[in-house]
Coordinates of C-alpha atoms in Angstrom, one line a residue:
Chain A
M1 CA 151.2 85.9 79.0
R2 CA 152.0 82.3 79.2
S3 CA 150.9 82.1 82.8
F4 CA 147.6 84.3 83.1
F5 CA 145.5 82.0 83.3
R6 CA 147.1 79.7 85.5
T7 CA 146.2 78.9 88.9
D8 CA 150.5 78.3 89.9
A9 CA 150.6 82.2 87.8
Q10 CA 151.9 85.0 90.5
P11 CA 152.1 88.4 88.9
S12 CA 154.9 90.4 89.6
V13 CA 154.4 93.5 92.5
V14 CA 153.8 96.1 90.2
A15 CA 151.4 93.4 87.9
T16 CA 149.0 93.0 90.9
S17 CA 148.9 96.4 92.0
L18 CA 148.3 97.9 88.5
L19 CA 145.8 94.6 87.9
S20 CA 144.1 95.7 91.2
I21 CA 143.5 100.1 89.9
L22 CA 142.8 98.9 87.0
L23 CA 138.6 98.5 86.9
F24 CA 138.7 101.9 89.3
G25 CA 141.2 103.3 86.6
L26 CA 137.9 102.4 83.8
L27 CA 135.2 103.9 86.1
I28 CA 136.4 107.0 87.1
G29 CA 137.8 107.5 83.2
A30 CA 134.6 106.2 82.2
Y31 CA 132.6 109.2 83.8
L32 CA 134.9 111.5 83.1
A33 CA 134.3 111.5 79.1
G34 CA 130.3 110.9 80.3
S35 CA 130.5 114.0 82.1
Y36 CA 132.8 115.8 80.2
Y37 CA 130.9 114.8 76.6
R38 CA 127.4 115.9 79.2
H39 CA 128.8 119.5 79.4
Q40 CA 130.0 120.3 76.0
E41 CA 127.0 119.7 74.8
N42 CA 125.6 121.1 78.1
P43 CA 127.3 123.8 80.4
Q44 CA 124.5 123.7 82.8
D45 CA 124.6 119.7 83.3
K46 CA 123.5 118.2 86.8
V47 CA 123.5 114.7 85.8
M48 CA 127.1 114.2 85.2
P49 CA 128.2 117.0 87.5
T50 CA 132.8 117.9 87.1
V51 CA 135.4 117.0 89.7
S52 CA 135.4 120.2 90.5
E53 CA 131.9 120.6 91.0
M54 CA 131.5 117.9 93.2
L55 CA 134.3 118.9 95.7
D56 CA 132.4 122.4 95.7
G57 CA 128.9 120.9 96.3
M58 CA 130.7 118.6 99.5
K59 CA 132.9 121.7 100.6
R60 CA 129.6 123.9 100.6
A61 CA 128.1 120.9 102.4
A62 CA 130.6 120.1 105.3
F63 CA 131.9 123.8 105.9
E64 CA 128.7 126.2 105.0
P65 CA 126.3 126.5 106.6
D66 CA 122.5 125.9 105.4
R67 CA 119.2 127.2 105.6
N68 CA 119.1 126.0 108.3
G69 CA 122.2 127.8 110.0
D70 CA 123.6 123.4 110.2
L71 CA 126.9 122.5 108.2
R72 CA 125.1 119.5 107.1
L73 CA 127.5 116.5 106.5
W74 CA 128.6 116.2 109.9
V75 CA 124.7 117.3 111.4
D76 CA 123.6 114.1 108.8
T77 CA 126.8 111.6 109.7
F78 CA 126.0 112.0 113.3
A79 CA 122.5 111.3 112.8
S80 CA 122.7 108.1 110.7
A81 CA 125.6 106.9 112.7
R82 CA 123.8 107.0 115.9
R83 CA 120.3 105.3 114.2
F84 CA 123.2 103.2 112.7
G85 CA 124.9 102.1 116.1
I86 CA 121.7 101.1 117.7
A87 CA 121.6 99.2 115.2
I88 CA 124.0 97.1 115.3
G89 CA 124.0 97.1 119.9
V90 CA 120.5 95.3 119.6
V91 CA 122.1 93.0 116.8
L92 CA 124.5 91.9 118.9
L93 CA 122.1 90.5 121.1
A94 CA 120.9 88.1 118.2
I95 CA 124.5 86.1 119.2
P96 CA 123.7 84.9 122.6
L97 CA 119.9 84.2 121.1
G98 CA 121.5 82.0 118.5
V99 CA 123.8 80.1 120.9
G100 CA 121.1 79.4 123.3
M101 CA 118.9 78.2 120.2
G102 CA 121.9 76.0 119.8
L103 CA 122.2 74.2 122.4
F104 CA 119.0 74.2 124.8
P105 CA 116.6 72.3 122.5
Y106 CA 113.6 74.1 125.2
V107 CA 115.2 77.2 123.7
E108 CA 115.3 76.4 121.2
A109 CA 111.7 75.1 120.4
V110 CA 110.4 78.6 120.9
F111 CA 112.1 81.3 118.6
Y112 CA 114.1 78.7 115.6
R113 CA 111.1 78.3 114.0
F114 CA 109.3 81.3 114.5
I115 CA 112.8 83.3 113.3
V116 CA 113.2 81.1 110.9
F117 CA 110.0 82.5 108.9
F118 CA 110.5 86.3 110.5
D119 CA 113.4 86.4 108.2
K120 CA 112.4 85.7 105.4
I121 CA 109.3 88.7 105.5
P122 CA 111.2 91.4 103.6
A123 CA 111.6 93.8 105.9
L124 CA 111.3 97.1 103.4
S125 CA 107.0 95.7 102.6
V126 CA 106.4 96.0 105.9
L127 CA 107.7 99.4 106.6
P128 CA 104.9 101.1 106.8
I129 CA 102.9 99.0 109.5
L130 CA 106.0 100.3 110.4
F131 CA 105.0 103.5 110.1
I132 CA 102.3 102.9 112.2
I133 CA 103.0 100.7 115.1
F134 CA 106.5 102.8 115.6
G135 CA 105.3 106.2 114.0
L136 CA 107.7 108.0 111.8
D137 CA 110.8 108.8 114.2
E138 CA 114.1 107.2 115.5
L139 CA 111.9 104.1 116.8
S140 CA 110.8 103.2 113.6
K141 CA 114.7 103.5 111.7
I142 CA 116.1 101.1 114.4
A143 CA 113.2 99.4 114.0
L144 CA 113.7 98.4 109.6
I145 CA 117.0 97.2 110.3
V146 CA 116.9 95.4 113.5
I147 CA 114.6 93.0 111.3
G148 CA 116.0 93.0 109.0
V149 CA 119.4 91.7 110.1
F150 CA 118.3 90.3 113.3
P151 CA 116.9 86.8 112.3
T152 CA 120.2 86.9 109.8
V153 CA 122.5 86.6 112.2
A154 CA 120.0 84.8 115.2
L155 CA 120.4 81.9 112.7
E156 CA 124.0 81.9 112.0
A157 CA 124.5 81.8 115.1
H158 CA 122.5 78.6 115.9
L159 CA 124.3 77.2 113.5
R160 CA 127.1 77.9 114.2
A161 CA 126.5 77.4 118.6
K162 CA 125.1 73.3 117.0
S163 CA 128.4 72.9 114.9
I164 CA 130.8 73.3 118.1
P165 CA 131.6 69.3 118.8
R166 CA 129.3 67.7 120.9
E167 CA 132.7 66.2 122.9
Q168 CA 133.5 69.5 124.2
I169 CA 130.4 70.1 125.7
H170 CA 130.2 66.3 127.5
K171 CA 134.6 67.5 128.6
A172 CA 133.0 71.2 130.6
Q173 CA 130.5 68.8 131.9
T174 CA 132.5 66.6 133.3
L175 CA 135.2 69.6 134.4
G176 CA 131.6 70.5 136.6
A177 CA 130.5 74.1 134.2
S178 CA 126.8 75.0 135.3
E179 CA 125.2 74.8 131.9
H180 CA 125.0 78.6 131.8
E181 CA 128.7 78.3 131.8
I182 CA 128.6 75.8 128.8
A183 CA 126.9 78.7 126.6
Y184 CA 127.6 81.4 127.4
R185 CA 131.7 81.1 128.7
I186 CA 132.5 77.9 126.6
I187 CA 131.1 77.7 123.2
M188 CA 129.5 81.3 122.8
P189 CA 133.5 82.8 123.0
Q190 CA 134.4 80.6 120.5
I191 CA 131.8 81.3 117.5
F192 CA 132.1 85.2 118.8
P193 CA 134.5 86.5 116.3
K194 CA 133.0 84.3 113.2
M195 CA 129.6 86.4 114.0
L196 CA 131.4 89.5 114.7
D197 CA 132.8 88.6 110.2
T198 CA 128.6 87.9 109.6
I199 CA 127.5 91.8 111.2
R200 CA 130.8 93.1 108.6
L201 CA 129.0 91.2 105.6
N202 CA 125.9 91.9 106.6
L203 CA 126.7 95.9 106.6
K204 CA 125.4 96.8 103.8
A205 CA 121.6 95.4 104.2
V206 CA 121.9 97.5 107.5
M207 CA 123.0 100.2 105.3
L208 CA 120.3 99.5 102.8
L209 CA 117.9 99.7 105.1
L210 CA 119.1 102.5 107.1
I211 CA 119.1 105.1 103.8
A212 CA 115.3 103.5 103.5
G213 CA 113.9 104.5 106.1
E214 CA 115.6 107.7 106.3
S215 CA 114.0 108.8 102.7
L216 CA 110.8 108.1 104.1
A217 CA 110.6 110.2 106.8
A218 CA 113.6 112.0 108.4
T219 CA 114.5 115.6 109.2
V220 CA 118.1 115.0 109.1
G221 CA 120.7 111.7 107.4
L222 CA 122.4 110.9 104.8
G223 CA 119.8 108.8 102.8
Y224 CA 117.4 112.1 104.1
R225 CA 119.2 114.5 101.6
I226 CA 120.3 112.4 99.5
F227 CA 116.6 112.2 98.7
V228 CA 115.7 115.7 98.7
V229 CA 118.3 116.8 97.2
R230 CA 117.1 114.8 94.5
R231 CA 113.5 117.8 93.8
Y232 CA 116.8 120.1 91.8
V233 CA 118.5 116.9 90.7
A234 CA 122.2 118.1 93.0
M235 CA 124.6 115.2 91.9
D236 CA 127.2 117.4 93.1
I237 CA 125.9 116.7 96.9
I238 CA 124.4 113.1 95.8
I239 CA 128.5 111.3 94.1
P240 CA 130.3 112.4 96.9
Y241 CA 127.6 112.0 99.8
V242 CA 127.8 108.3 98.7
L243 CA 131.5 107.9 98.2
W244 CA 131.1 109.3 101.4
M245 CA 128.9 106.6 102.8
T246 CA 131.0 104.1 100.9
G247 CA 134.0 104.9 102.4
L248 CA 132.5 105.7 106.2
L249 CA 131.4 102.0 105.6
F250 CA 134.5 100.4 104.5
L251 CA 135.8 102.2 107.1
T252 CA 133.9 99.8 109.6
D253 CA 134.5 97.3 107.9
W254 CA 138.1 97.2 108.4
F255 CA 137.3 98.5 112.0
I256 CA 135.9 94.4 112.6
Q257 CA 138.0 93.0 110.9
W258 CA 141.3 94.8 112.8
V259 CA 139.4 94.1 116.2
I260 CA 139.4 90.7 114.8
R261 CA 142.8 90.1 114.5
R262 CA 143.7 91.5 117.4
R263 CA 141.5 90.6 119.4
Y264 CA 141.0 87.1 118.4
V265 CA 144.8 86.4 116.9
W266 CA 143.8 82.5 117.7
V267 CA 141.3 82.4 114.6
D268 CA 141.7 80.2 112.1
K269 CA 145.3 79.1 113.5
Chain B
M1 CA 152.5 90.8 77.3
P2 CA 151.1 92.6 73.4
K3 CA 147.1 91.1 74.3
L4 CA 146.7 92.1 77.8
R5 CA 147.4 95.8 75.9
S6 CA 144.7 94.8 72.9
L7 CA 142.5 93.8 76.0
V8 CA 142.3 96.7 78.3
A9 CA 142.8 99.1 74.3
A10 CA 139.4 96.9 74.1
L11 CA 137.8 97.6 77.0
V12 CA 138.9 101.0 76.6
V13 CA 137.0 101.8 73.4
T14 CA 133.8 99.4 74.4
V15 CA 133.5 102.1 77.2
L16 CA 133.8 105.2 75.8
T17 CA 131.4 104.0 72.9
V18 CA 128.9 103.5 75.4
T19 CA 128.8 106.2 77.4
A20 CA 129.2 109.0 74.0
L21 CA 126.2 106.7 71.9
P22 CA 123.9 108.9 73.7
S23 CA 125.0 112.2 72.3
L24 CA 125.0 110.8 68.4
A25 CA 121.6 113.2 67.9
L26 CA 119.6 110.9 64.6
A27 CA 116.8 111.7 62.4
K28 CA 114.2 110.3 64.5
D29 CA 110.5 109.4 64.1
R30 CA 110.3 107.6 67.6
F31 CA 109.1 109.9 70.0
T32 CA 109.1 109.4 74.1
L33 CA 106.3 110.9 76.6
A34 CA 106.6 110.2 80.6
V35 CA 103.3 110.5 82.5
S36 CA 102.8 110.3 85.7
I37 CA 99.5 109.8 87.9
Y38 CA 98.2 113.0 88.7
A39 CA 94.1 113.8 88.5
G40 CA 95.5 116.6 85.7
W41 CA 97.2 114.1 84.0
M42 CA 95.1 111.1 83.5
P43 CA 94.0 112.0 80.5
W44 CA 97.1 111.2 79.3
Y45 CA 96.7 107.7 80.2
Y46 CA 93.5 107.9 79.0
A47 CA 94.5 109.0 75.4
K48 CA 97.0 106.4 75.7
D49 CA 94.9 103.1 76.2
H50 CA 92.1 104.3 73.8
G51 CA 94.0 104.3 70.7
I52 CA 93.9 108.9 70.3
L53 CA 97.2 109.7 70.7
K54 CA 98.0 106.5 68.3
K55 CA 95.4 107.6 65.9
W56 CA 96.6 110.9 66.2
A57 CA 100.8 109.6 66.3
D58 CA 99.3 108.0 62.9
R59 CA 97.8 111.3 61.4
Y60 CA 101.8 112.9 61.7
K61 CA 103.1 109.5 61.2
I62 CA 105.4 109.3 64.0
T63 CA 104.9 106.9 66.9
I64 CA 104.2 107.7 70.3
D65 CA 106.0 105.6 73.7
V66 CA 103.9 106.6 76.7
V67 CA 106.1 105.1 80.3
E68 CA 104.3 106.2 82.7
M69 CA 106.2 106.3 85.5
D70 CA 106.7 107.4 89.4
Y71 CA 106.9 111.4 89.3
I72 CA 110.5 112.4 90.4
P73 CA 111.8 109.4 88.4
S74 CA 109.3 110.3 85.6
V75 CA 111.0 114.4 85.9
E76 CA 114.8 113.1 86.0
A77 CA 113.9 110.7 83.3
Y78 CA 113.1 113.6 82.0
V79 CA 116.5 115.5 82.6
A80 CA 118.8 112.9 81.8
G81 CA 117.3 113.0 77.9
K82 CA 115.7 109.8 77.8
V83 CA 112.6 111.1 77.8
D84 CA 111.7 113.6 74.9
A85 CA 107.9 114.7 77.1
G86 CA 106.9 114.8 80.4
V87 CA 104.4 115.5 82.2
M88 CA 105.1 117.7 85.7
T89 CA 104.4 121.2 87.4
N90 CA 106.0 125.2 86.9
M91 CA 107.9 124.5 90.0
E92 CA 109.5 121.3 88.9
A93 CA 109.3 122.7 85.4
L94 CA 112.4 125.4 86.9
A95 CA 113.4 123.3 89.4
M96 CA 115.3 120.3 87.4
P97 CA 115.2 120.6 84.5
A98 CA 115.1 124.4 82.9
K99 CA 118.2 124.8 86.2
S100 CA 119.8 122.2 84.6
G101 CA 120.2 123.7 81.1
I102 CA 117.7 121.2 79.6
D103 CA 116.0 123.9 77.5
T104 CA 111.9 123.0 78.1
T105 CA 109.6 124.1 76.0
V106 CA 106.0 123.8 78.0
V107 CA 103.5 123.0 74.7
I108 CA 100.0 122.5 77.6
V109 CA 99.5 123.9 80.5
G110 CA 96.4 121.9 81.3
D111 CA 95.3 123.3 84.7
Y112 CA 96.3 124.5 88.3
S113 CA 95.6 123.3 91.3
N114 CA 93.0 124.8 92.9
G115 CA 92.2 122.9 96.2
N116 CA 93.9 119.5 95.3
D117 CA 96.8 120.0 97.6
A118 CA 95.8 121.5 101.5
L119 CA 97.1 122.0 104.2
L120 CA 95.7 119.3 106.7
V121 CA 95.4 119.6 111.2
R122 CA 94.1 118.1 113.9
G123 CA 93.3 120.5 116.4
I124 CA 95.1 124.0 115.5
P125 CA 92.9 127.2 114.4
D126 CA 94.9 128.8 112.0
V127 CA 98.3 129.0 110.1
K128 CA 99.2 131.0 113.3
G129 CA 98.6 128.0 115.2
L130 CA 101.6 126.3 114.1
K131 CA 103.9 127.6 115.4
G132 CA 105.9 125.4 117.1
T133 CA 104.5 121.7 114.7
E134 CA 106.1 119.1 112.9
V135 CA 104.8 119.7 109.6
Y136 CA 105.1 116.9 107.2
L137 CA 105.7 117.5 104.4
V138 CA 107.7 116.2 101.0
E139 CA 110.4 118.8 100.6
L140 CA 111.2 121.3 98.4
S141 CA 107.5 119.7 96.4
V142 CA 105.2 121.5 95.8
S143 CA 103.6 120.9 99.4
H144 CA 106.6 123.1 101.4
Y145 CA 105.7 125.8 98.4
L146 CA 102.4 126.0 99.5
L147 CA 103.8 125.9 103.0
A148 CA 105.6 128.9 101.9
R149 CA 103.2 130.7 100.6
A150 CA 100.7 130.1 103.7
L151 CA 102.9 130.7 106.4
E152 CA 104.2 133.8 103.9
M153 CA 100.6 135.7 104.0
H154 CA 99.9 134.7 108.0
G155 CA 103.3 136.4 108.4
V156 CA 105.1 133.5 110.5
K157 CA 108.7 132.4 110.0
E158 CA 109.6 128.8 107.9
S159 CA 111.8 128.4 111.8
E160 CA 109.3 128.6 113.8
L161 CA 108.0 124.8 113.2
K162 CA 109.4 122.3 112.5
V163 CA 109.3 120.3 108.9
V164 CA 109.7 117.2 108.1
N165 CA 110.4 115.2 104.8
T166 CA 108.3 112.3 105.0
S167 CA 107.1 110.4 101.3
D168 CA 103.7 111.1 99.0
S169 CA 103.6 106.8 99.4
D170 CA 103.7 107.2 103.2
I171 CA 101.9 110.5 104.7
A172 CA 98.5 109.6 104.0
P173 CA 98.4 106.5 106.3
A174 CA 100.4 108.1 108.3
F175 CA 99.4 110.3 109.3
I176 CA 95.8 109.0 109.7
A177 CA 96.6 105.8 112.2
N178 CA 99.3 108.5 113.8
K179 CA 97.0 111.6 116.4
N180 CA 100.1 112.6 117.5
Q181 CA 101.3 114.3 114.2
K182 CA 98.9 117.5 114.1
A183 CA 99.7 119.1 111.2
V184 CA 100.3 117.4 106.8
V185 CA 100.6 119.0 103.6
T186 CA 99.8 116.7 100.7
W187 CA 98.4 116.3 97.7
N188 CA 95.6 114.8 96.3
P189 CA 94.3 111.1 95.8
M190 CA 96.0 111.8 99.6
V191 CA 94.2 114.8 101.0
M192 CA 91.3 113.4 100.5
S193 CA 91.7 110.3 101.9
I194 CA 93.3 112.5 105.1
E195 CA 90.3 114.7 105.1
Q196 CA 87.4 111.1 105.8
T197 CA 89.4 111.3 109.4
P198 CA 87.6 112.5 111.5
G199 CA 89.4 115.4 113.9
V200 CA 91.3 116.9 110.6
S201 CA 90.8 120.1 109.2
R202 CA 91.8 122.0 106.2
I203 CA 93.1 125.7 107.1
F204 CA 95.3 125.8 103.3
D205 CA 94.5 125.1 100.5
S206 CA 96.1 125.6 96.7
S207 CA 93.0 128.0 95.9
K208 CA 94.1 130.3 98.0
I209 CA 97.1 130.7 95.5
P210 CA 95.1 129.5 92.3
G211 CA 97.2 129.9 89.3
E212 CA 100.3 128.9 90.8
V213 CA 100.5 125.4 90.6
L214 CA 100.3 124.8 86.8
D215 CA 100.2 121.7 84.9
L216 CA 102.0 121.0 82.3
L217 CA 102.7 119.6 79.4
V218 CA 107.0 120.4 78.3
V219 CA 108.4 118.6 75.9
N220 CA 112.2 119.3 74.8
T221 CA 112.8 122.6 72.9
K222 CA 115.5 120.8 70.6
V223 CA 113.2 117.7 70.2
L224 CA 110.4 120.5 69.5
N225 CA 112.3 122.5 67.0
D226 CA 114.0 119.8 64.9
D227 CA 110.4 118.1 64.3
P228 CA 107.8 120.2 65.4
R229 CA 105.2 116.9 64.4
F230 CA 105.3 116.0 67.9
A231 CA 104.1 118.7 69.7
D232 CA 101.2 119.0 66.5
A233 CA 100.2 114.8 67.3
L234 CA 100.2 115.3 71.9
V235 CA 98.0 118.7 71.5
G236 CA 95.9 116.9 69.1
A237 CA 95.2 113.6 71.6
W238 CA 94.6 116.0 74.6
Y239 CA 91.8 118.5 73.0
E240 CA 90.6 115.4 72.2
V241 CA 90.4 114.3 75.1
M242 CA 89.3 117.8 76.9
S243 CA 86.6 117.6 74.3
L244 CA 84.5 114.8 75.3
M245 CA 85.4 114.6 78.9
S246 CA 83.9 118.2 79.1
Q247 CA 80.9 117.5 77.5
R248 CA 78.3 115.9 79.7
G249 CA 76.6 113.0 79.6
P250 CA 77.4 108.9 78.5
E251 CA 80.3 109.5 76.7
A252 CA 81.8 111.4 79.0
D253 CA 81.1 109.2 82.1
K254 CA 82.1 107.0 80.0
A255 CA 86.1 108.2 79.8
M256 CA 85.9 109.0 83.8
T257 CA 85.9 105.9 84.8
A258 CA 87.6 104.5 82.6
M259 CA 90.7 106.6 84.3
A260 CA 89.5 107.0 87.1
Q261 CA 90.3 103.0 87.6
R262 CA 93.3 104.0 86.3
S263 CA 94.2 106.5 89.5
N264 CA 92.8 104.1 91.3
A265 CA 89.5 105.7 93.0
S266 CA 85.8 105.8 91.6
L267 CA 84.2 108.1 89.6
S268 CA 82.7 110.1 92.5
E269 CA 86.3 110.5 94.1
Y270 CA 87.6 111.3 90.6
K271 CA 84.8 113.2 89.6
A272 CA 85.8 115.5 93.5
Q273 CA 89.2 115.4 93.0
L274 CA 88.6 117.5 88.9
R275 CA 86.0 120.5 90.9
T276 CA 89.6 120.4 93.2
T277 CA 91.6 121.4 89.4
A278 CA 90.8 123.9 87.7
M279 CA 90.9 122.4 84.0
F280 CA 91.8 124.4 81.2
W281 CA 89.5 122.6 78.5
T282 CA 89.7 124.6 75.6
P283 CA 92.7 125.7 73.5
E284 CA 91.2 128.7 73.6
G285 CA 91.6 128.8 77.8
A286 CA 95.0 127.7 77.4
S287 CA 96.1 130.0 74.6
D288 CA 94.8 133.0 76.7
Y289 CA 96.0 132.1 80.2
V290 CA 99.4 131.9 78.8
R291 CA 99.2 135.0 76.8
G292 CA 97.9 136.5 80.1
S293 CA 99.3 138.9 82.4
E294 CA 98.1 137.2 85.9
I295 CA 100.9 133.9 85.0
K296 CA 104.4 135.9 84.8
E297 CA 103.0 137.2 88.0
K298 CA 102.4 133.9 89.7
M299 CA 105.4 133.0 88.1
D300 CA 108.0 135.1 90.2
F301 CA 105.9 134.1 93.5
V302 CA 107.7 130.6 91.9
R303 CA 111.2 131.5 91.2
N304 CA 111.4 133.2 94.1
F305 CA 110.4 129.9 96.4
C306 CA 113.3 128.4 93.9
F307 CA 115.5 131.1 94.5
K308 CA 115.5 131.2 98.4
Y309 CA 115.5 127.8 98.3
G310 CA 118.1 126.7 96.8
L311 CA 116.8 125.1 94.0
F312 CA 118.9 126.7 91.6
G313 CA 121.2 125.3 93.0
E314 CA 122.5 126.6 96.5
N315 CA 125.6 128.4 94.8
A316 CA 123.0 130.4 92.6
R317 CA 123.8 134.7 93.2
S318 CA 120.8 134.9 92.2
V319 CA 116.6 134.4 90.7
D320 CA 117.5 136.0 88.2
I321 CA 120.0 133.6 87.2
V322 CA 117.6 131.2 85.2
G323 CA 115.3 133.0 81.8
I324 CA 111.6 132.1 81.4
S325 CA 110.0 133.6 78.3
Y326 CA 106.7 134.3 77.0
P327 CA 104.5 134.7 74.3
D328 CA 105.1 138.2 74.3
G329 CA 108.4 138.3 73.8
T330 CA 109.0 139.4 77.3
I331 CA 110.8 137.4 79.0
Q332 CA 112.1 136.6 83.0
G333 CA 114.9 136.4 84.8
D334 CA 118.5 136.1 82.2
S335 CA 118.4 136.7 78.6
R336 CA 121.2 135.0 77.6
N337 CA 119.8 131.5 79.4
V338 CA 116.3 131.2 78.6
K339 CA 115.4 127.6 79.8
L340 CA 112.0 127.5 79.7
R341 CA 109.9 128.9 76.5
Y342 CA 105.8 129.2 77.4
D343 CA 104.6 128.8 74.1
T344 CA 100.9 129.0 72.3
H345 CA 102.4 127.9 68.8
F346 CA 100.9 124.7 69.3
V347 CA 98.0 125.1 71.3
D348 CA 96.8 128.5 68.4
K349 CA 96.7 125.7 65.7
A350 CA 94.3 123.4 67.2
K351 CA 92.4 126.8 68.5
T352 CA 92.2 127.8 64.6
G353 CA 91.6 124.2 63.1
Q354 CA 95.1 124.1 61.6
L355 CA 96.1 120.5 63.2
R356 CA 95.6 117.6 60.3
Q357 CA 92.9 116.3 60.7
N358 CA 93.0 112.8 58.7

């Protein structure tokens, strides 16, 4: 105990694992207690459903066809994942652009100030305009994510490209590399794993914008479902859906980390 | 590690206390009403802004807090027990609080939609022509109900068209801007702004199903039974505004101008919205309607829609799981699970002058 607040403390494996689950346990315990009390008072309570109600809700969403004959959970997950994937694909293009801005002064002159400005626009507040320009279909939802995340990633790539030591570029030039090779064979591969990290840290923003877009106009999608079943306080569907989304996002995050570790073993070495 | 243990114990106790607190019932003199913007509910804003509600609360020696919210969050706050009373349609009252086991009493039936909800189209002649088109609306809302009723009356199945869920905040600008959208169902004031667009026409509206979409003031039955003063004060304030509005002349116009401003409309726009809202201006009118037989037939349509579209919960076995009671003692649905009560007790007090006058 004496070592509790010491920087050189060395908690045992048991202590570490117990302490790591402490807050999870408290959160779950608090929820269960709240749900229990609410059900004591009102057995039909829908605001904090019990675990069995949520399991049942999830089972219905995943395995029983709804009014339109769809297995909702899978249909929703597929639709959202598709939007998510396309948006991330477009956001990846921000990396070469950022590198270009970092290395070629003319490219920087054209894009840099505009993107810095563009980055500051809160994407959600211009959503009605996006709907008018891009319609209510897939395009506007993807555009929303791209507008929200693309500038951040481009600016980060710009910064990182700038921070590569100038000597490397001179060296490459003396070895006869073309300008194009310097940018995209020497600089970009070096910063690419770091940029994957940047995208990873922006996953939450991507998800947030996706849900916002889906909640406003859609026929299918995870965010869509959550907002529609809100109409009848179906927290027994909403909470499992939120956990499911959190889990998927967590896996995506973990997958990107794994790719970085596997493919770019040299990072931070 | 005794310190750590006591730290954990303290945390557990704190969390349990915090979660248990809301369930401690306190005798109270302070009540909360949640309101949202709609033509038929603007009188509440007026009653709040111009001291009428405070006057009535003072007469009954209570305090009434009014919170202004968006519609669905206000109903959610009511379901969660964070507010004691709220404004909502009969459909949400049934599908949200009553279905969730919150015993709810309808204290005032304020009006029914008589054209405020409408199905608007571009270049489609009639309801049958909707087949194969995309219809934009807020799913599982009164708009969806209106569409379902229109389709039912014209023998079209919902599976023959495609419903696109669209937020009420974007539905009007998106439909106006995008000529590819052929059909939309929404309510006022959005209906008004969409209808002003060239090429848009109305092929169905709530005046074809009068009395089915009721706009209510509901109070948590438990709160009501503990202390009827809250409902007395609400009813008193409501009919004071009603009588002010229903007299013709500058006083009424002044009040309606204030209401129009609160809903971001001009006086003439607000009056136009009131024309498609069948207000029950007097306690007699409201009381008679609730005592009549028509309301039961209309509620039967609404509860069947709720059941069919899963609003009673997808695992609900029958339309009868929630009981609805009427002033004459009849009950629709499960008599052991009555959660929505139409009541004329308080309105009748206003009718017969039994509310406190000072």
